[in-house]
Structure formats: C-alpha cells, structure tokens
Tab-separated table of C-alpha atoms in Angstrom:
chain	number	residue	atom	x	y	z
A	1	UNK	CA	0.000	0.000	0.000
A	2	UNK	CA	2.733	2.491	0.992
A	3	UNK	CA	4.850	1.490	-1.974
A	4	UNK	CA	1.937	2.046	-4.403
A	5	UNK	CA	1.253	5.459	-2.856
A	6	UNK	CA	4.894	6.520	-3.244
A	7	UNK	CA	5.001	5.229	-6.816
A	8	UNK	CA	1.907	7.356	-7.524
A	9	UNK	CA	3.532	10.464	-6.015
A	10	UNK	CA	6.989	9.914	-7.509
A	11	UNK	CA	6.552	7.698	-10.592
A	12	UNK	CA	9.938	8.649	-12.086
A	13	UNK	CA	11.723	7.682	-8.893
A	14	UNK	CA	9.931	4.778	-7.275
A	15	UNK	CA	9.463	2.946	-10.552
A	16	UNK	CA	13.256	2.530	-10.672
A	17	UNK	CA	15.294	-0.112	-8.820
A	18	UNK	CA	17.688	2.475	-7.402
A	19	UNK	CA	15.311	3.311	-4.567
A	20	UNK	CA	15.125	-0.318	-3.527
A	21	UNK	CA	18.915	-0.549	-3.683
A	22	UNK	CA	19.844	2.473	-1.554
A	23	UNK	CA	16.835	2.625	0.802
A	24	UNK	CA	17.718	6.365	0.874
A	25	UNK	CA	19.666	5.995	4.110
A	26	UNK	CA	22.656	8.060	2.964
A	27	UNK	CA	20.473	11.164	2.985
A	28	UNK	CA	19.126	10.253	6.418
A	29	UNK	CA	22.645	9.961	7.821
A	30	UNK	CA	23.721	13.289	6.323
A	31	UNK	CA	20.641	15.087	7.661
A	32	UNK	CA	21.061	13.616	11.133
A	33	UNK	CA	24.743	14.565	11.194
A	34	UNK	CA	23.893	18.161	10.244
A	35	UNK	CA	21.197	18.210	12.940
A	36	UNK	CA	23.733	17.006	15.507
A	37	UNK	CA	26.188	19.721	14.490
A	38	UNK	CA	23.541	22.454	14.806
A	39	UNK	CA	22.190	21.315	18.168
A	40	UNK	CA	25.735	20.683	19.398
A	41	UNK	CA	26.773	24.259	18.609
A	42	UNK	CA	23.719	25.563	20.482
A	43	UNK	CA	24.632	23.442	23.508
A	44	UNK	CA	28.160	24.888	23.472
A	45	UNK	CA	26.814	28.290	24.487
A	46	UNK	CA	25.895	26.952	27.934
A	47	UNK	CA	27.963	23.840	28.628
A	48	UNK	CA	30.943	24.080	30.969
A	49	UNK	CA	33.635	21.375	30.426
A	50	UNK	CA	34.750	21.449	34.062
A	51	UNK	CA	34.129	18.456	36.278
A	52	UNK	CA	32.949	20.771	39.068
A	53	UNK	CA	30.421	22.690	36.968
A	54	UNK	CA	29.436	20.439	34.030
A	55	UNK	CA	26.366	19.036	35.774
A	56	UNK	CA	25.164	22.439	37.002
A	57	UNK	CA	25.514	23.846	33.469
A	58	UNK	CA	23.182	21.086	32.217
A	59	UNK	CA	20.686	21.934	34.971
A	60	UNK	CA	20.862	25.620	34.007
A	61	UNK	CA	20.377	24.731	30.334
A	62	UNK	CA	17.289	22.636	31.023
A	63	UNK	CA	15.651	24.864	33.634
A	64	UNK	CA	16.630	28.422	32.699
A	65	UNK	CA	17.200	28.454	28.938
A	66	UNK	CA	14.179	28.655	26.660
A	67	UNK	CA	14.097	25.451	24.609
A	68	UNK	CA	17.204	24.129	26.330
A	69	UNK	CA	15.602	20.857	27.414
A	70	UNK	CA	14.353	20.252	23.863
A	71	UNK	CA	17.734	21.029	22.243
A	72	UNK	CA	19.573	18.617	24.539
A	73	UNK	CA	16.990	15.881	23.985
A	74	UNK	CA	17.051	16.488	20.228
A	75	UNK	CA	20.832	16.103	20.241
A	76	UNK	CA	20.633	12.872	22.217
A	77	UNK	CA	17.919	11.214	20.133
A	78	UNK	CA	19.539	12.276	16.870
A	79	UNK	CA	22.726	10.505	17.932
A	80	UNK	CA	20.829	7.316	18.816
A	81	UNK	CA	18.989	7.263	15.491
A	82	UNK	CA	22.174	8.106	13.600
A	83	UNK	CA	23.975	5.048	14.990
A	84	UNK	CA	21.075	2.772	14.089
A	85	UNK	CA	20.801	4.243	10.580
A	86	UNK	CA	24.558	3.898	10.069
A	87	UNK	CA	24.428	0.226	11.007
A	88	UNK	CA	21.482	-0.368	8.658
A	89	UNK	CA	23.263	1.488	5.855
A	90	UNK	CA	26.337	-0.725	6.166
A	91	UNK	CA	24.250	-3.884	6.405
A	92	UNK	CA	22.321	-2.865	3.286
A	93	UNK	CA	25.622	-2.363	1.448
A	94	UNK	CA	26.600	-5.932	2.281
A	95	UNK	CA	23.230	-7.514	1.548
A	96	UNK	CA	23.078	-5.896	-1.921
A	97	UNK	CA	26.731	-6.599	-2.773
A	98	UNK	CA	27.535	-2.913	-3.317
A	99	UNK	CA	30.633	-3.183	-1.120
A	100	UNK	CA	32.317	-5.347	-3.783
A	101	UNK	CA	32.077	-2.633	-6.458
A	102	UNK	CA	32.599	0.547	-4.433
A	103	UNK	CA	35.541	-0.675	-2.374
A	104	UNK	CA	36.978	2.740	-1.497
A	105	UNK	CA	33.617	3.997	-0.312
A	106	UNK	CA	33.086	0.859	1.764
A	107	UNK	CA	36.367	1.474	3.582
A	108	UNK	CA	35.650	5.172	4.067
A	109	UNK	CA	32.211	4.334	5.424
A	110	UNK	CA	33.666	1.698	7.711
A	111	UNK	CA	36.076	4.209	9.246
A	112	UNK	CA	33.230	6.713	9.554
A	113	UNK	CA	31.126	4.166	11.406
A	114	UNK	CA	33.894	3.557	13.939
A	115	UNK	CA	34.496	7.283	14.392
A	116	UNK	CA	30.822	8.061	14.929
A	117	UNK	CA	30.464	5.275	17.492
A	118	UNK	CA	33.462	6.721	19.340
A	119	UNK	CA	31.961	10.205	18.953
A	120	UNK	CA	28.787	9.001	20.650
A	121	UNK	CA	30.833	7.428	23.442
A	122	UNK	CA	32.801	10.628	24.152
A	123	UNK	CA	29.509	12.491	24.440
A	124	UNK	CA	28.135	10.099	27.051
A	125	UNK	CA	30.357	11.482	29.837
A	126	UNK	CA	29.642	15.184	29.314
A	127	UNK	CA	26.468	15.579	31.475
A	128	UNK	CA	28.438	14.197	34.475
A	129	UNK	CA	25.411	12.627	36.143
A	130	UNK	CA	25.319	9.136	37.630
A	131	UNK	CA	24.097	7.545	34.410
A	132	UNK	CA	26.743	9.120	32.177
A	133	UNK	CA	29.590	8.701	34.654
A	134	UNK	CA	29.082	4.987	35.249
A	135	UNK	CA	28.283	4.254	31.599
A	136	UNK	CA	31.630	5.802	30.651
A	137	UNK	CA	33.406	4.098	33.555
A	138	UNK	CA	32.060	0.707	32.510
A	139	UNK	CA	32.951	1.409	28.891
A	140	UNK	CA	36.550	2.120	29.848
A	141	UNK	CA	36.673	-1.204	31.702
A	142	UNK	CA	35.788	-2.900	28.412
A	143	UNK	CA	38.836	-1.315	26.777
A	144	UNK	CA	41.006	-3.676	28.824
A	145	UNK	CA	39.894	-6.667	26.724
A	146	UNK	CA	41.499	-5.313	23.518
A	147	UNK	CA	45.241	-5.260	22.694
A	148	UNK	CA	47.032	-2.228	24.161
A	149	UNK	CA	43.873	-1.591	26.168
A	150	UNK	CA	45.703	-0.272	29.216
A	151	UNK	CA	47.670	2.212	27.097
A	152	UNK	CA	44.489	3.426	25.365
A	153	UNK	CA	42.750	3.779	28.704
A	154	UNK	CA	45.566	5.904	30.157
A	155	UNK	CA	45.571	8.028	27.009
A	156	UNK	CA	41.838	8.723	27.197
A	157	UNK	CA	41.521	9.032	30.982
A	158	UNK	CA	44.756	10.504	32.397
A	159	UNK	CA	43.123	11.291	35.756
A	160	UNK	CA	40.373	8.617	35.588
A	161	UNK	CA	36.779	9.034	34.438
A	162	UNK	CA	35.254	12.237	35.792
A	163	UNK	CA	38.592	13.944	36.348
A	164	UNK	CA	39.203	17.434	34.998
A	165	UNK	CA	41.722	16.422	32.320
A	166	UNK	CA	39.606	13.463	31.215
A	167	UNK	CA	36.468	15.559	30.844
A	168	UNK	CA	38.314	18.236	28.852
A	169	UNK	CA	39.857	15.539	26.674
A	170	UNK	CA	36.477	13.917	25.966
A	171	UNK	CA	34.961	17.356	25.341
A	172	UNK	CA	37.697	18.339	22.851
A	173	UNK	CA	37.353	15.067	20.965
A	174	UNK	CA	33.565	15.310	20.943
A	175	UNK	CA	33.208	18.878	19.660
A	176	UNK	CA	36.312	19.309	17.478
A	177	UNK	CA	38.637	16.442	16.635
A	178	UNK	CA	36.183	13.678	15.717
A	179	UNK	CA	33.582	15.935	13.988
A	180	UNK	CA	36.279	17.489	11.781
A	181	UNK	CA	37.532	14.040	10.793
A	182	UNK	CA	33.955	12.967	10.081
A	183	UNK	CA	33.285	16.026	7.889
A	184	UNK	CA	36.424	15.310	5.871
A	185	UNK	CA	35.664	11.603	5.418
A	186	UNK	CA	31.978	12.215	4.737
A	187	UNK	CA	32.878	14.749	2.039
A	188	UNK	CA	35.201	12.191	0.430
A	189	UNK	CA	32.481	9.556	0.713
A	190	UNK	CA	29.909	11.769	-1.026
A	191	UNK	CA	32.435	12.803	-3.663
A	192	UNK	CA	33.039	9.134	-4.482
A	193	UNK	CA	29.309	8.588	-4.856
A	194	UNK	CA	29.127	11.442	-7.338
A	195	UNK	CA	32.267	10.312	-9.152
A	196	UNK	CA	30.925	6.782	-9.527
A	197	UNK	CA	27.775	7.965	-11.257
A	198	UNK	CA	25.267	8.885	-8.568
A	199	UNK	CA	23.401	7.329	-5.694
A	200	UNK	CA	23.000	3.893	-7.198
A	201	UNK	CA	23.854	3.467	-10.901
A	202	UNK	CA	24.169	0.121	-12.672
A	203	UNK	CA	27.012	-1.721	-10.962
A	204	UNK	CA	29.321	-1.987	-13.966
A	205	UNK	CA	31.807	0.209	-15.764
A	206	UNK	CA	29.064	2.246	-17.446
A	207	UNK	CA	28.363	5.461	-15.562
A	208	UNK	CA	24.983	7.124	-15.530
A	209	UNK	CA	23.800	10.544	-14.519
A	210	UNK	CA	22.336	11.006	-11.080
A	211	UNK	CA	18.573	10.833	-10.917
A	212	UNK	CA	17.390	14.329	-9.868
A	213	UNK	CA	14.061	12.939	-8.658
A	214	UNK	CA	15.818	10.410	-6.467
A	215	UNK	CA	18.162	13.107	-5.151
A	216	UNK	CA	15.285	15.439	-4.248
A	217	UNK	CA	13.323	12.627	-2.651
A	218	UNK	CA	16.364	11.683	-0.557
A	219	UNK	CA	16.450	15.127	0.998
A	220	UNK	CA	12.687	15.177	1.425
A	221	UNK	CA	12.814	11.926	3.384
A	222	UNK	CA	15.884	13.166	5.271
A	223	UNK	CA	14.006	16.290	6.366
A	224	UNK	CA	11.105	14.135	7.501
A	225	UNK	CA	13.469	11.823	9.360
A	226	UNK	CA	14.822	14.725	11.418
A	227	UNK	CA	11.292	15.100	12.789
A	228	UNK	CA	11.556	11.663	14.423
A	229	UNK	CA	14.150	12.684	17.063
A	230	UNK	CA	12.175	15.898	17.526
A	231	UNK	CA	9.094	13.866	18.459
A	232	UNK	CA	11.119	11.756	20.897
A	233	UNK	CA	12.637	14.929	22.317
A	234	UNK	CA	9.215	16.403	23.020
A	235	UNK	CA	7.632	13.320	24.562
A	236	UNK	CA	10.601	11.513	26.152
A	237	UNK	CA	13.219	14.190	26.762
A	238	UNK	CA	16.777	13.247	27.736
A	239	UNK	CA	17.538	11.368	30.967
A	240	UNK	CA	19.391	13.193	33.740
A	241	UNK	CA	20.061	11.600	37.114
A	242	UNK	CA	21.787	12.845	40.249
A	243	UNK	CA	25.321	14.318	40.006
A	244	UNK	CA	28.068	11.758	39.425
A	245	UNK	CA	29.258	10.111	42.626
A	246	UNK	CA	32.213	7.693	42.335
A	247	UNK	CA	31.377	6.328	45.789
A	248	UNK	CA	27.852	5.200	44.818
A	249	UNK	CA	28.041	2.785	41.892
A	250	UNK	CA	24.706	1.493	40.579
A	251	UNK	CA	24.094	-2.227	40.664
A	252	UNK	CA	24.428	-3.263	37.922
A	253	UNK	CA	26.569	-0.592	36.270
A	254	UNK	CA	25.870	-0.678	32.539
A	255	UNK	CA	27.719	0.880	29.648
A	256	UNK	CA	26.144	2.923	26.841
A	257	UNK	CA	23.466	0.958	24.997
A	258	UNK	CA	25.577	0.539	21.836
A	259	UNK	CA	28.325	-1.169	23.892
A	260	UNK	CA	26.071	-3.392	25.978
A	261	UNK	CA	26.591	-6.405	23.717
A	262	UNK	CA	30.338	-6.226	24.411
A	263	UNK	CA	29.696	-5.953	28.147
A	264	UNK	CA	27.473	-9.023	27.968
A	265	UNK	CA	30.162	-11.065	26.186
A	266	UNK	CA	32.903	-9.937	28.564
A	267	UNK	CA	30.705	-10.866	31.538
A	268	UNK	CA	30.989	-14.494	30.378
A	269	UNK	CA	34.630	-14.677	29.326
A	270	UNK	CA	36.758	-11.782	28.101
A	271	UNK	CA	38.370	-13.854	25.347
A	272	UNK	CA	34.975	-14.519	23.744
A	273	UNK	CA	35.076	-10.975	22.397
A	274	UNK	CA	38.167	-11.789	20.301
A	275	UNK	CA	36.312	-13.552	17.432
A	276	UNK	CA	33.974	-10.563	17.058
A	277	UNK	CA	36.942	-8.166	17.117
A	278	UNK	CA	38.770	-10.183	14.448
A	279	UNK	CA	35.664	-10.303	12.239
A	280	UNK	CA	35.171	-6.555	12.674
A	281	UNK	CA	38.734	-5.913	11.442
A	282	UNK	CA	38.441	-8.393	8.561
A	283	UNK	CA	35.228	-6.785	7.317
A	284	UNK	CA	37.198	-3.618	6.572
A	285	UNK	CA	39.070	-5.612	3.911
A	286	UNK	CA	35.932	-7.327	2.623
A	287	UNK	CA	36.206	-5.948	-0.961
A	288	UNK	CA	39.779	-7.278	-1.157
A	289	UNK	CA	38.621	-10.761	-0.197
A	290	UNK	CA	35.841	-10.659	-2.817
A	291	UNK	CA	37.666	-9.309	-5.857
A	292	UNK	CA	36.124	-11.971	-8.078
A	293	UNK	CA	32.607	-11.008	-7.027
A	294	UNK	CA	31.475	-8.132	-9.281
A	295	UNK	CA	27.675	-7.916	-9.481
A	296	UNK	CA	26.287	-6.010	-12.465
A	297	UNK	CA	23.084	-5.006	-10.709
A	298	UNK	CA	21.704	-4.619	-7.228
A	299	UNK	CA	20.639	-7.998	-5.928
A	300	UNK	CA	19.556	-8.599	-2.371
A	301	UNK	CA	21.034	-11.761	-0.823
A	302	UNK	CA	22.839	-12.929	-3.930
A	303	UNK	CA	23.498	-16.669	-4.061
A	304	UNK	CA	27.075	-15.892	-5.097
A	305	UNK	CA	27.648	-13.952	-1.882
A	306	UNK	CA	26.075	-16.286	0.682
A	307	UNK	CA	29.181	-16.585	2.927
A	308	UNK	CA	29.404	-12.807	3.380
A	309	UNK	CA	25.784	-11.940	4.034
A	310	UNK	CA	25.332	-15.178	6.008
A	311	UNK	CA	28.096	-14.207	8.454
A	312	UNK	CA	26.676	-10.680	8.578
A	313	UNK	CA	23.216	-11.991	9.467
A	314	UNK	CA	24.706	-14.122	12.233
A	315	UNK	CA	26.665	-11.190	13.678
A	316	UNK	CA	23.631	-8.882	13.549
A	317	UNK	CA	21.427	-11.442	15.290
A	318	UNK	CA	24.102	-12.064	17.932
A	319	UNK	CA	24.626	-8.351	18.652
A	320	UNK	CA	20.870	-7.699	18.925
A	321	UNK	CA	20.331	-10.714	21.190
A	322	UNK	CA	23.296	-9.874	23.443
A	323	UNK	CA	22.185	-6.240	23.690
A	324	UNK	CA	18.638	-7.283	24.642
A	325	UNK	CA	19.913	-9.652	27.350
A	326	UNK	CA	22.214	-7.009	28.840
A	327	UNK	CA	19.567	-4.291	28.682
A	328	UNK	CA	16.494	-6.132	29.939
A	329	UNK	CA	17.580	-9.344	31.670
A	330	UNK	CA	20.526	-8.336	33.856
A	331	UNK	CA	19.880	-7.373	37.464
A	332	UNK	CA	21.993	-6.897	40.574
A	333	UNK	CA	25.501	-8.328	40.348
A	334	UNK	CA	24.809	-8.964	36.644
A	335	UNK	CA	22.549	-11.882	37.460
A	336	UNK	CA	19.847	-13.040	35.042
A	337	UNK	CA	16.389	-11.842	35.977
A	338	UNK	CA	13.008	-12.359	34.259
A	339	UNK	CA	11.646	-9.528	32.169
A	340	UNK	CA	7.935	-8.911	32.286
A	341	UNK	CA	6.345	-7.146	29.315
C-alpha cells in the first residue's frame, strides 16, 4: 500500500530499482549529522567542560534556557537514530553486494562508522550525572579486553573518568577532533558517490547521470526523518540523574546501549570478544577478499555472496540478542532476571 502510494507520487523515482537498492539511508545519515552539528553548537553556548560545573551547566540549560531541554533531547535522540541508521546502511551495502564494487567507499564508510560510534561514546560522559559517569566508567573497563587496552585507557583518561583532564579531553574530541575528521571523510564519501555515477547506478563500468528525482526525494525523506528525534525529544526528553558520585556505583553498572553487547560477552569470558573483534577488522578488507565477485546489478542476498551476508546476518542477530539480554535481563551483580512485558 505504501509502496503504491509513493510510486503514484513519484513515478519517475519509485518505478526505478535504485530506490530499492539504496533505501535512501545516505540522505538520512547526512541530515542527522547536520542536525547534531547544529544542536551541538547551540549546547556549546551553555555547557561548561569542568568536572565541578558540568552538571550544574546542564541543569541551568534545562531549567533556565528557553528550549534548552528540547535542544539537549534532540541532540541525544539524533545521535541514537544516527547510529542505528549507520548500522542499517552498512548492512544494506553488504546484503546488496555494493561493497564489492565501491571498495573505497566501503572502507571510508567503515572508518566513519567507527568514528561516529566513538563520537557518541565521548559524548556520554559530558552531562556528568550518575548515568553518564558509570556508563563511561564501565565502557573504559571494556577497553582492557582489547590489545594495548591499558595504554588506550591511560591516554583517554589521564586522571580517571570524571577527572578534569579526562572531561576536557572527551569534550575536545567530541566537539572538534572527531567531527572534523567525520566532515572530511563524509565529504570524500559523497564525492566518491558522485564520481561513480550517482546514488545507485548500474554496478558496472558504465556510468549514468544522477537521478534528480531520487536526489530530491532523498532530501525530502531526510528532512522528515529529522522530525523523528524531535518527536522523541518532546515526549521523552533526555535522561538526567543525580550528580556523578564515584562512591555510589549502581548495581548493575551498565555501559552505553551501543556497547552493551560487548559488556554481555565480557561478563561471560573476556576472550569470547576476540572472534567478534577479528571479524570486525576483517570486514574492513571485505572488498579485497571478494575481488572476483562483481555484481552487475543490485541484488539482495545474492546466491554468489552467501558466505558474506550469512556471516553478517549471524553477527547482527548475535549483537541484537546480546544487547537485549544485557539491557532487559541483567539485574543486581549482573545476574539473570526475568523480564515482564
């Protein structure tokens, strides 16, 4: 029904396979990133990156500044939706086989995904309430399971989580270093799309002009998608607990939601995370492993690419299941508890 309605409104766009190949998520990601930059700049006018005054600046923003509560919530929900859209965008690229043709863009996008996940993590600490403090603290504990983890932890938290130098370091990375890197890589990513013939041309050596209808529709849907975090911001707001207190850890202490699956694995055995880490690194070189696989058209779940999308499906299912267990079924002392709907 929805598809027929869209075909009726945009016959020159939705009658073409390009829409079904891209799912228009690149425009959604770009719009959400721009929204995050705008709301982030507005938050900068009131936020204080000092461990002694960060929390009070958030309270002032929410209680004294007109629209402050909405801007902070909009920023938070935009980041959540951006991470989900990014993951879906990468999964779509694998399921349609596009990664095998646009190898450079796959690698750029892969680096962007890692940077934006880290960007979200650096932003978790900034409110300096109990939730953000212990989520960041738990996240830093997970760093110990990777090679050179102790060195990375000392580099990121020179005076431990919540310390003055650590907060300034997270703040600088969150508002300057990582966003600038993302803008540069995103510009290169979009340039490659244009160079290769548009959003989703035939996947061979023949280049085609970009479809202006598809381009306009991408931005129309992107503008509509920005309304989704706005709705969440109005009705749900952004959580804010009591000021951070290192002496009062919650039980259980949980990391940020996008790292919960790692926390769940590490709670069993730390070494169990190694296979996922190896697969994550190998997927960066996926086009190099599949040089003989060159699809000429977009094909979801190609029979010639079963090993790749099969492993991807398994990893997605595992991450979702592990996240759900950690989020809903872990109680005090990380014990399993029933979840009642």
